[in-house]
Amino acid sequence: MSDLPRKAVTRTAKLAALPLGIAGRATWGFGKRIVGESAELVGRELQQRTAEQLFKVLGELKGGAMKFGQALSVFESALPEEVAGPYRAALTKLQEAAPPMPTRTVHTVLRERLGEDWQELFLEFEDKPAAAASIGQVHRAVWHDGREVAVKVQYPGAGEALLSDLNQLSRFSRLLGPLIPGMDIKPLIAELKDRVSEELDYGLEAQAQHAHADEFADDPDVVVPQVVHQSEQVLITEWIDGIPLSEIISDGTQEQRDRAGQLLARFLFSGPARTGLLHADPHPGNFRLLPGGPGGEDDWRLGVLDFGTVDRLPGGLPATIGECLRLTLDGEAETVYELLCAEGFVKETIELEADAVLDYLLPIIEPAQVEEFTFTRGWMRSQAARVADPRSPAYQLGKRLNLPPSYLLIHRVTLSTIGVLCQLGSTVRLREELEEWLPGFLPEEPEDGEESVAQA
């Protein structure tokens, strides 16, 4: 029996207390304003206290609360430094840790899913989990053929807890909005809910990981562990050692940061082109830096974990993204606007100035304008402030744009990856990756016959 359903009342009470706590601090902030402290100072202090309580509660829970916390954590680089600093450690902890499942529960799941003699499948099995996440935890073991493996065991009742938490969080998403400037929390929670059944299905995860492992088997830059065995609630894959990206963010050298950022960007854009799948959970807990890159043992490779959430893109990323990016860089305002209208980014009932749309997009795509770009928290904060300030033209225009459902996950993954790059402080040759992997970014070369006709 899982500890998750038994604690459902406690979980709901903890989550329900969040908006009350936020309201209480808002009253406290109003009092501070009355006695003469500046609105800016009070706002920052209020935001900091709210965030501290939010991540304290999320960190105590598994399920949807932790999933939401992980999704939110990659955007901490958008927060003012004086607010982000005090709870950055709590966010990092969220990315890789949660209270462990009791050993007896783990053994029960393994016995039910692998058989009464499950222990005979392993030469060694560590009862203490190596990592814990939102719907399951990972144990290190040695498979019967001698391979080191990671055994992911799903929490019983994880689906129920996941949906319950996300439903509860969605009820007060409006109160959580100010935590991350420029980000609408409600669609994020709705999208996480839509992915619940897929993430709980270890069969689908095994297929996605197997496809990536096969494609990247001989890749000098990216390592994906192969699937060893899969059954309901249990997924066993090859074990990979390495430095968690969260540690690179906190303590890595600049060389490690730059290499990790370059490989992260490469994987983001090359994955869909090579596998037809987009890895859709890019928080730092799912990546490792491993020695032994193309330059030898002193070089680095990127290890990629957790394929529970993917976007299926049989043709790779939509060519419209590459085309719009290229045309925006070329200043082709009218053509960009027409493409956005055709794809549903601008609804038929809305009319916008093409030049205003171009002005809105250009600062966002600054990293693609230059040969290499240094992603920083300061740059991320400036972008967030630009689109979050109601007095800003960018805010007014952004409210009138639409995000078609087919682009929702792509948009979130791209933003999340940029958030991680800013946490890393990486200098990345992003344009190089776009030219190599993003359909539509480079203009199509004319066929020989077409060129002859044109010249004639």
GROMACS .gro file of C-alpha atoms in nm:
model
  456
    1MET     CA    1   0.000   0.000   0.000
    2SER     CA    2   0.143   0.337  -0.098
    3ASP     CA    3   0.202   0.617   0.148
    4LEU     CA    4   0.070   0.862  -0.113
    5PRO     CA    5  -0.308   0.792  -0.103
    6ARG     CA    6  -0.307   0.755   0.277
    7LYS     CA    7  -0.168   1.103   0.307
    8ALA     CA    8  -0.407   1.258   0.056
    9VAL     CA    9  -0.579   1.471   0.321
   10THR     CA   10  -0.244   1.595   0.452
   11ARG     CA   11  -0.122   1.669   0.097
   12THR     CA   12  -0.436   1.866   0.015
   13ALA     CA   13  -0.413   2.058   0.342
   14LYS     CA   14  -0.051   2.156   0.274
   15LEU     CA   15  -0.129   2.273  -0.079
   16ALA     CA   16  -0.449   2.447   0.030
   17ALA     CA   17  -0.249   2.640   0.291
   18LEU     CA   18  -0.036   2.799   0.020
   19PRO     CA   19  -0.289   3.060  -0.100
   20LEU     CA   20  -0.379   3.143   0.260
   21GLY     CA   21  -0.013   3.198   0.337
   22ILE     CA   22   0.025   3.411   0.026
   23ALA     CA   23  -0.280   3.619   0.122
   24GLY     CA   24  -0.142   3.663   0.473
   25ARG     CA   25   0.187   3.790   0.340
   26ALA     CA   26   0.004   4.026   0.105
   27THR     CA   27  -0.168   4.178   0.413
   28TRP     CA   28   0.171   4.198   0.584
   29GLY     CA   29   0.309   4.373   0.275
   30PHE     CA   30   0.023   4.624   0.276
   31GLY     CA   31   0.106   4.705   0.639
   32LYS     CA   32   0.470   4.764   0.549
   33ARG     CA   33   0.359   4.999   0.272
   34ILE     CA   34   0.147   5.202   0.519
   35VAL     CA   35   0.450   5.262   0.742
   36GLY     CA   36   0.640   5.406   0.451
   37GLU     CA   37   0.857   5.134   0.293
   38SER     CA   38   0.885   5.154  -0.088
   39ALA     CA   39   0.655   4.945  -0.306
   40GLU     CA   40   0.954   4.795  -0.488
   41LEU     CA   41   1.124   4.685  -0.165
   42VAL     CA   42   0.805   4.544  -0.017
   43GLY     CA   43   0.722   4.365  -0.345
   44ARG     CA   44   1.059   4.192  -0.354
   45GLU     CA   45   1.039   4.087   0.010
   46LEU     CA   46   0.686   3.958  -0.042
   47GLN     CA   47   0.792   3.766  -0.353
   48GLN     CA   48   1.086   3.614  -0.166
   49ARG     CA   49   0.875   3.501   0.131
   50THR     CA   50   0.608   3.357  -0.099
   51ALA     CA   51   0.863   3.164  -0.301
   52GLU     CA   52   1.033   3.028   0.011
   53GLN     CA   53   0.703   2.887   0.139
   54LEU     CA   54   0.601   2.751  -0.201
   55PHE     CA   55   0.919   2.553  -0.256
   56LYS     CA   56   0.928   2.434   0.105
   57VAL     CA   57   0.582   2.278   0.059
   58LEU     CA   58   0.656   2.141  -0.289
   59GLY     CA   59   0.980   1.989  -0.167
   60GLU     CA   60   0.796   1.787   0.100
   61LEU     CA   61   0.563   1.623  -0.151
   62LYS     CA   62   0.596   1.383  -0.442
   63GLY     CA   63   0.343   1.372  -0.725
   64GLY     CA   64   0.223   1.677  -0.912
   65ALA     CA   65   0.352   1.920  -0.651
   66MET     CA   66   0.709   1.817  -0.718
   67LYS     CA   67   0.649   1.793  -1.095
   68PHE     CA   68   0.523   2.152  -1.091
   69GLY     CA   69   0.820   2.258  -0.879
   70GLN     CA   70   1.063   2.098  -1.123
   71ALA     CA   71   0.896   2.268  -1.420
   72LEU     CA   72   0.905   2.601  -1.239
   73SER     CA   73   1.261   2.563  -1.113
   74VAL     CA   74   1.424   2.606  -1.455
   75PHE     CA   75   1.280   2.959  -1.469
   76GLU     CA   76   1.442   3.084  -1.148
   77SER     CA   77   1.696   3.269  -1.363
   78ALA     CA   78   1.414   3.508  -1.458
   79LEU     CA   79   1.380   3.626  -1.097
   80PRO     CA   80   1.567   3.927  -0.954
   81GLU     CA   81   1.895   3.807  -0.803
   82GLU     CA   82   1.810   3.929  -0.453
   83VAL     CA   83   1.492   3.719  -0.466
   84ALA     CA   84   1.632   3.413  -0.645
   85GLY     CA   85   1.947   3.382  -0.436
   86PRO     CA   86   1.799   3.277  -0.098
   87TYR     CA   87   1.601   2.982  -0.233
   88ARG     CA   88   1.817   2.869  -0.527
   89ALA     CA   89   1.947   2.585  -0.313
   90ALA     CA   90   1.591   2.472  -0.243
   91LEU     CA   91   1.516   2.467  -0.616
   92THR     CA   92   1.825   2.259  -0.689
   93LYS     CA   93   1.720   2.014  -0.420
   94LEU     CA   94   1.377   1.985  -0.584
   95GLN     CA   95   1.540   1.880  -0.910
   96GLU     CA   96   1.694   1.565  -0.767
   97ALA     CA   97   1.549   1.479  -0.427
   98ALA     CA   98   1.225   1.379  -0.258
   99PRO     CA   99   1.141   1.178   0.053
  100PRO     CA  100   1.214   0.810  -0.029
  101MET     CA  101   0.956   0.534  -0.058
  102PRO     CA  102   0.976   0.274   0.223
  103THR     CA  103   1.192  -0.029   0.135
  104ARG     CA  104   0.902  -0.270   0.196
  105THR     CA  105   0.694  -0.080  -0.063
  106VAL     CA  106   0.977  -0.098  -0.317
  107HIS     CA  107   1.012  -0.475  -0.261
  108THR     CA  108   0.634  -0.521  -0.295
  109VAL     CA  109   0.628  -0.344  -0.632
  110LEU     CA  110   0.927  -0.544  -0.758
  111ARG     CA  111   0.774  -0.872  -0.642
  112GLU     CA  112   0.440  -0.789  -0.812
  113ARG     CA  113   0.600  -0.672  -1.138
  114LEU     CA  114   0.910  -0.892  -1.173
  115GLY     CA  115   0.794  -1.206  -0.992
  116GLU     CA  116   0.846  -1.367  -0.653
  117ASP     CA  117   1.208  -1.446  -0.739
  118TRP     CA  118   1.286  -1.089  -0.848
  119GLN     CA  119   1.604  -1.080  -0.637
  120GLU     CA  120   1.755  -1.354  -0.855
  121LEU     CA  121   1.748  -1.112  -1.150
  122PHE     CA  122   2.012  -0.899  -0.974
  123LEU     CA  123   2.361  -0.973  -0.854
  124GLU     CA  124   2.330  -0.668  -0.629
  125PHE     CA  125   2.045  -0.434  -0.538
  126GLU     CA  126   2.077  -0.120  -0.324
  127ASP     CA  127   1.768  -0.060  -0.111
  128LYS     CA  128   1.862   0.301  -0.051
  129PRO     CA  129   1.744   0.503  -0.352
  130ALA     CA  130   2.005   0.683  -0.559
  131ALA     CA  131   1.752   0.945  -0.669
  132ALA     CA  132   1.386   1.027  -0.620
  133ALA     CA  133   1.156   1.219  -0.851
  134SER     CA  134   0.792   1.312  -0.892
  135ILE     CA  135   0.642   0.970  -0.977
  136GLY     CA  136   0.916   0.722  -0.893
  137GLN     CA  137   1.258   0.663  -0.744
  138VAL     CA  138   1.576   0.508  -0.880
  139HIS     CA  139   1.782   0.230  -0.721
  140ARG     CA  140   2.132   0.133  -0.825
  141ALA     CA  141   2.180  -0.238  -0.895
  142VAL     CA  142   2.380  -0.496  -1.090
  143TRP     CA  143   2.181  -0.699  -1.347
  144HIS     CA  144   2.230  -1.075  -1.365
  145ASP     CA  145   2.461  -1.034  -1.668
  146GLY     CA  146   2.696  -0.804  -1.473
  147ARG     CA  147   2.577  -0.471  -1.613
  148GLU     CA  148   2.531  -0.182  -1.370
  149VAL     CA  149   2.171  -0.069  -1.396
  150ALA     CA  150   1.928   0.195  -1.275
  151VAL     CA  151   1.600   0.047  -1.150
  152LYS     CA  152   1.318   0.301  -1.163
  153VAL     CA  153   1.024   0.202  -0.941
  154GLN     CA  154   0.698   0.393  -0.969
  155TYR     CA  155   0.526   0.503  -0.650
  156PRO     CA  156   0.197   0.312  -0.601
  157GLY     CA  157  -0.083   0.567  -0.632
  158ALA     CA  158   0.145   0.811  -0.817
  159GLY     CA  159  -0.116   0.890  -1.081
  160GLU     CA  160  -0.381   0.976  -0.825
  161ALA     CA  161  -0.140   1.199  -0.632
  162LEU     CA  162  -0.017   1.365  -0.951
  163LEU     CA  163  -0.363   1.465  -1.070
  164SER     CA  164  -0.484   1.563  -0.722
  165ASP     CA  165  -0.187   1.796  -0.671
  166LEU     CA  166  -0.214   1.956  -1.015
  167ASN     CA  167  -0.589   2.011  -0.974
  168GLN     CA  168  -0.524   2.176  -0.638
  169LEU     CA  169  -0.242   2.392  -0.778
  170SER     CA  170  -0.453   2.501  -1.075
  171ARG     CA  171  -0.717   2.644  -0.838
  172PHE     CA  172  -0.480   2.912  -0.719
  173SER     CA  173  -0.251   2.945  -1.021
  174ARG     CA  174  -0.335   3.316  -1.040
  175LEU     CA  175  -0.171   3.371  -0.701
  176LEU     CA  176   0.144   3.187  -0.810
  177GLY     CA  177   0.179   3.389  -1.131
  178PRO     CA  178   0.388   3.676  -0.988
  179LEU     CA  179   0.663   3.430  -0.889
  180ILE     CA  180   0.795   3.405  -1.245
  181PRO     CA  181   0.755   3.732  -1.436
  182GLY     CA  182   0.612   3.694  -1.786
  183MET     CA  183   0.502   3.333  -1.734
  184ASP     CA  184   0.140   3.221  -1.733
  185ILE     CA  185   0.120   2.944  -1.473
  186LYS     CA  186  -0.224   2.807  -1.565
  187PRO     CA  187  -0.132   2.669  -1.912
  188LEU     CA  188   0.181   2.512  -1.762
  189ILE     CA  189  -0.028   2.322  -1.506
  190ALA     CA  190  -0.287   2.225  -1.770
  191GLU     CA  191  -0.013   2.089  -1.995
  192LEU     CA  192   0.141   1.891  -1.706
  193LYS     CA  193  -0.204   1.738  -1.641
  194ASP     CA  194  -0.240   1.643  -2.007
  195ARG     CA  195   0.088   1.448  -1.988
  196VAL     CA  196   0.006   1.251  -1.672
  197SER     CA  197  -0.112   0.927  -1.833
  198GLU     CA  198   0.182   0.927  -2.074
  199GLU     CA  199   0.439   0.981  -1.800
  200LEU     CA  200   0.293   0.700  -1.590
  201ASP     CA  201   0.330   0.456  -1.881
  202TYR     CA  202   0.678   0.306  -1.852
  203GLY     CA  203   0.615   0.116  -2.177
  204LEU     CA  204   0.600   0.443  -2.371
  205GLU     CA  205   0.903   0.573  -2.185
  206ALA     CA  206   1.098   0.258  -2.270
  207GLN     CA  207   1.014   0.299  -2.640
  208ALA     CA  208   1.127   0.664  -2.641
  209GLN     CA  209   1.449   0.588  -2.454
  210HIS     CA  210   1.526   0.288  -2.675
  211ALA     CA  211   1.482   0.504  -2.988
  212HIS     CA  212   1.724   0.765  -2.851
  213ALA     CA  213   1.974   0.506  -2.725
  214ASP     CA  214   1.987   0.340  -3.068
  215GLU     CA  215   2.023   0.669  -3.255
  216PHE     CA  216   2.292   0.811  -3.025
  217ALA     CA  217   2.474   0.479  -2.970
  218ASP     CA  218   2.794   0.591  -3.145
  219ASP     CA  219   2.755   0.964  -3.088
  220PRO     CA  220   3.073   1.130  -2.958
  221ASP     CA  221   2.881   1.400  -2.769
  222VAL     CA  222   2.559   1.250  -2.629
  223VAL     CA  223   2.510   0.935  -2.416
  224VAL     CA  224   2.167   0.775  -2.369
  225PRO     CA  225   2.156   0.461  -2.150
  226GLN     CA  226   1.994   0.160  -2.318
  227VAL     CA  227   1.677  -0.004  -2.180
  228VAL     CA  228   1.751  -0.340  -2.013
  229HIS     CA  229   1.403  -0.447  -1.898
  230GLN     CA  230   1.059  -0.291  -1.865
  231SER     CA  231   0.733  -0.391  -1.699
  232GLU     CA  232   0.442  -0.200  -1.549
  233GLN     CA  233   0.572   0.031  -1.273
  234VAL     CA  234   0.934  -0.083  -1.323
  235LEU     CA  235   1.189   0.041  -1.579
  236ILE     CA  236   1.548  -0.088  -1.578
  237THR     CA  237   1.814   0.090  -1.783
  238GLU     CA  238   2.191   0.096  -1.801
  239TRP     CA  239   2.353   0.304  -1.527
  240ILE     CA  240   2.561   0.606  -1.620
  241ASP     CA  241   2.788   0.796  -1.384
  242GLY     CA  242   2.862   1.163  -1.428
  243ILE     CA  243   2.833   1.506  -1.272
  244PRO     CA  244   2.468   1.620  -1.235
  245LEU     CA  245   2.402   1.942  -1.425
  246SER     CA  246   2.275   2.095  -1.099
  247GLU     CA  247   2.631   2.062  -0.963
  248ILE     CA  248   2.775   2.223  -1.277
  249ILE     CA  249   2.531   2.512  -1.224
  250SER     CA  250   2.643   2.560  -0.863
  251ASP     CA  251   3.014   2.473  -0.879
  252GLY     CA  252   3.124   2.396  -1.236
  253THR     CA  253   3.418   2.552  -1.418
  254GLN     CA  254   3.349   2.787  -1.708
  255GLU     CA  255   3.479   2.521  -1.946
  256GLN     CA  256   3.225   2.271  -1.808
  257ARG     CA  257   2.946   2.529  -1.824
  258ASP     CA  258   3.019   2.616  -2.187
  259ARG     CA  259   3.050   2.251  -2.292
  260ALA     CA  260   2.729   2.153  -2.110
  261GLY     CA  261   2.541   2.445  -2.266
  262GLN     CA  262   2.662   2.365  -2.618
  263LEU     CA  263   2.566   1.998  -2.586
  264LEU     CA  264   2.230   2.083  -2.431
  265ALA     CA  265   2.147   2.310  -2.726
  266ARG     CA  266   2.272   2.041  -2.966
  267PHE     CA  267   2.053   1.776  -2.808
  268LEU     CA  268   1.748   2.005  -2.804
  269PHE     CA  269   1.763   2.062  -3.181
  270SER     CA  270   1.923   1.740  -3.305
  271GLY     CA  271   1.700   1.501  -3.108
  272PRO     CA  272   1.378   1.568  -3.305
  273ALA     CA  273   1.567   1.569  -3.636
  274ARG     CA  274   1.730   1.232  -3.561
  275THR     CA  275   1.457   1.046  -3.368
  276GLY     CA  276   1.129   1.226  -3.443
  277LEU     CA  277   1.098   1.280  -3.066
  278LEU     CA  278   1.154   1.587  -2.847
  279HIS     CA  279   1.281   1.519  -2.494
  280ALA     CA  280   1.032   1.734  -2.305
  281ASP     CA  281   1.161   1.742  -1.946
  282PRO     CA  282   1.479   1.951  -1.963
  283HIS     CA  283   1.542   2.024  -1.596
  284PRO     CA  284   1.902   1.982  -1.471
  285GLY     CA  285   1.827   1.661  -1.278
  286ASN     CA  286   1.789   1.479  -1.609
  287PHE     CA  287   2.139   1.555  -1.741
  288ARG     CA  288   2.495   1.453  -1.652
  289LEU     CA  289   2.840   1.557  -1.773
  290LEU     CA  290   3.056   1.251  -1.845
  291PRO     CA  291   3.428   1.245  -1.929
  292GLY     CA  292   3.550   1.100  -2.258
  293GLY     CA  293   3.425   1.341  -2.524
  294PRO     CA  294   3.575   1.380  -2.872
  295GLY     CA  295   3.884   1.547  -2.723
  296GLY     CA  296   3.963   1.254  -2.492
  297GLU     CA  297   3.920   1.197  -2.119
  298ASP     CA  298   3.956   1.569  -2.047
  299ASP     CA  299   3.662   1.645  -2.278
  300TRP     CA  300   3.297   1.605  -2.183
  301ARG     CA  301   2.986   1.429  -2.311
  302LEU     CA  302   2.624   1.490  -2.216
  303GLY     CA  303   2.434   1.204  -2.051
  304VAL     CA  304   2.055   1.226  -2.093
  305LEU     CA  305   1.806   1.058  -1.859
  306ASP     CA  306   1.428   1.026  -1.816
  307PHE     CA  307   1.225   0.998  -2.137
  308GLY     CA  308   0.888   0.987  -1.960
  309THR     CA  309   0.769   1.302  -2.135
  310VAL     CA  310   0.834   1.340  -2.508
  311ASP     CA  311   0.669   1.525  -2.793
  312ARG     CA  312   0.622   1.308  -3.102
  313LEU     CA  313   0.742   1.502  -3.409
  314PRO     CA  314   0.778   1.252  -3.698
  315GLY     CA  315   0.913   1.520  -3.932
  316GLY     CA  316   1.132   1.685  -3.668
  317LEU     CA  317   1.065   2.036  -3.541
  318PRO     CA  318   0.815   2.225  -3.763
  319ALA     CA  319   0.991   2.404  -4.051
  320THR     CA  320   0.778   2.713  -3.974
  321ILE     CA  321   0.990   2.774  -3.663
  322GLY     CA  322   1.311   2.782  -3.864
  323GLU     CA  323   1.155   2.992  -4.141
  324CYS     CA  324   1.014   3.249  -3.898
  325LEU     CA  325   1.346   3.270  -3.717
  326ARG     CA  326   1.542   3.323  -4.040
  327LEU     CA  327   1.296   3.578  -4.181
  328THR     CA  328   1.284   3.767  -3.850
  329LEU     CA  329   1.664   3.793  -3.853
  330ASP     CA  330   1.639   3.920  -4.211
  331GLY     CA  331   1.384   4.186  -4.107
  332GLU     CA  332   1.107   4.046  -4.331
  333ALA     CA  333   0.826   4.176  -4.110
  334GLU     CA  334   0.532   4.120  -4.347
  335THR     CA  335   0.633   3.764  -4.441
  336VAL     CA  336   0.688   3.671  -4.074
  337TYR     CA  337   0.347   3.811  -3.983
  338GLU     CA  338   0.179   3.614  -4.264
  339LEU     CA  339   0.346   3.292  -4.147
  340LEU     CA  340   0.240   3.352  -3.786
  341CYS     CA  341  -0.119   3.416  -3.898
  342ALA     CA  342  -0.121   3.100  -4.113
  343GLU     CA  343   0.004   2.886  -3.820
  344GLY     CA  344  -0.250   3.029  -3.575
  345PHE     CA  345  -0.012   3.241  -3.363
  346VAL     CA  346  -0.236   3.535  -3.452
  347LYS     CA  347  -0.609   3.461  -3.443
  348GLU     CA  348  -0.828   3.565  -3.738
  349THR     CA  349  -1.012   3.820  -3.522
  350ILE     CA  350  -0.687   3.998  -3.428
  351GLU     CA  351  -0.495   4.252  -3.635
  352LEU     CA  352  -0.143   4.351  -3.544
  353GLU     CA  353   0.123   4.573  -3.698
  354ALA     CA  354   0.382   4.353  -3.869
  355ASP     CA  355   0.668   4.582  -3.762
  356ALA     CA  356   0.547   4.574  -3.400
  357VAL     CA  357   0.552   4.192  -3.409
  358LEU     CA  358   0.907   4.202  -3.545
  359ASP     CA  359   1.012   4.440  -3.265
  360TYR     CA  360   0.859   4.200  -3.014
  361LEU     CA  361   1.047   3.898  -3.152
  362LEU     CA  362   1.394   4.042  -3.220
  363PRO     CA  363   1.517   4.070  -2.857
  364ILE     CA  364   1.403   3.712  -2.784
  365ILE     CA  365   1.606   3.569  -3.073
  366GLU     CA  366   1.920   3.770  -2.996
  367PRO     CA  367   2.120   3.447  -2.931
  368ALA     CA  368   2.064   3.343  -3.294
  369GLN     CA  369   2.189   3.674  -3.437
  370VAL     CA  370   2.554   3.625  -3.342
  371GLU     CA  371   2.819   3.358  -3.386
  372GLU     CA  372   2.822   3.286  -3.012
  373PHE     CA  373   2.608   3.415  -2.725
  374THR     CA  374   2.659   3.417  -2.350
  375PHE     CA  375   2.336   3.323  -2.171
  376THR     CA  376   2.308   3.499  -1.834
  377ARG     CA  377   2.051   3.538  -1.560
  378GLY     CA  378   2.061   3.912  -1.629
  379TRP     CA  379   1.961   3.861  -1.992
  380MET     CA  380   1.680   3.624  -1.888
  381ARG     CA  381   1.554   3.875  -1.630
  382SER     CA  382   1.554   4.156  -1.887
  383GLN     CA  383   1.347   3.944  -2.127
  384ALA     CA  384   1.103   3.846  -1.852
  385ALA     CA  385   1.067   4.206  -1.735
  386ARG     CA  386   1.004   4.326  -2.091
  387VAL     CA  387   0.709   4.094  -2.149
  388ALA     CA  388   0.574   4.111  -1.790
  389ASP     CA  389   0.552   4.488  -1.740
  390PRO     CA  390   0.193   4.600  -1.819
  391ARG     CA  391   0.333   4.938  -1.925
  392SER     CA  392   0.552   4.775  -2.190
  393PRO     CA  393   0.444   4.758  -2.559
  394ALA     CA  394   0.580   4.401  -2.558
  395TYR     CA  395   0.339   4.308  -2.279
  396GLN     CA  396   0.042   4.459  -2.465
  397LEU     CA  397   0.133   4.282  -2.790
  398GLY     CA  398   0.215   3.951  -2.620
  399LYS     CA  399  -0.133   3.938  -2.467
  400ARG     CA  400  -0.283   3.940  -2.818
  401LEU     CA  401  -0.069   3.656  -2.954
  402ASN     CA  402  -0.189   3.296  -2.943
  403LEU     CA  403   0.003   2.972  -2.884
  404PRO     CA  404  -0.141   2.688  -3.097
  405PRO     CA  405  -0.172   2.357  -2.905
  406SER     CA  406   0.074   2.178  -3.136
  407TYR     CA  407   0.345   2.428  -3.038
  408LEU     CA  408   0.275   2.434  -2.663
  409LEU     CA  409   0.523   2.166  -2.557
  410ILE     CA  410   0.789   2.284  -2.805
  411HIS     CA  411   0.755   2.635  -2.663
  412ARG     CA  412   0.786   2.519  -2.301
  413VAL     CA  413   1.086   2.293  -2.373
  414THR     CA  414   1.266   2.571  -2.561
  415LEU     CA  415   1.203   2.823  -2.283
  416SER     CA  416   1.306   2.570  -2.017
  417THR     CA  417   1.629   2.491  -2.202
  418ILE     CA  418   1.709   2.861  -2.233
  419GLY     CA  419   1.642   2.891  -1.859
  420VAL     CA  420   1.898   2.616  -1.789
  421LEU     CA  421   2.152   2.779  -2.024
  422CYS     CA  422   2.110   3.102  -1.825
  423GLN     CA  423   2.157   2.914  -1.497
  424LEU     CA  424   2.476   2.767  -1.641
  425GLY     CA  425   2.599   3.102  -1.772
  426SER     CA  426   2.712   2.922  -2.088
  427THR     CA  427   2.865   3.076  -2.396
  428VAL     CA  428   2.702   2.881  -2.679
  429ARG     CA  429   2.735   2.878  -3.058
  430LEU     CA  430   2.358   2.851  -3.096
  431ARG     CA  431   2.344   2.961  -3.459
  432GLU     CA  432   2.571   2.671  -3.551
  433GLU     CA  433   2.320   2.423  -3.405
  434LEU     CA  434   2.025   2.595  -3.574
  435GLU     CA  435   2.196   2.580  -3.913
  436GLU     CA  436   2.275   2.212  -3.865
  437TRP     CA  437   1.948   2.082  -3.723
  438LEU     CA  438   1.652   2.325  -3.746
  439PRO     CA  439   1.440   2.273  -4.060
  440GLY     CA  440   1.374   2.596  -4.249
  441PHE     CA  441   1.647   2.800  -4.078
  442LEU     CA  442   1.871   2.791  -4.385
  443PRO     CA  443   1.708   2.893  -4.717
  444GLU     CA  444   1.657   2.601  -4.952
  445GLU     CA  445   1.921   2.565  -5.221
  446PRO     CA  446   1.763   2.594  -5.567
  447GLU     CA  447   1.772   2.285  -5.788
  448ASP     CA  448   2.016   2.308  -6.083
  449GLY     CA  449   1.725   2.324  -6.325
  450GLU     CA  450   1.553   2.601  -6.131
  451GLU     CA  451   1.874   2.805  -6.121
  452SER     CA  452   1.918   2.772  -6.500
  453VAL     CA  453   1.559   2.888  -6.558
  454ALA     CA  454   1.609   3.182  -6.324
  455GLN     CA  455   1.927   3.285  -6.503
  456ALA     CA  456   1.762   3.252  -6.843
   0.00000   0.00000   0.00000
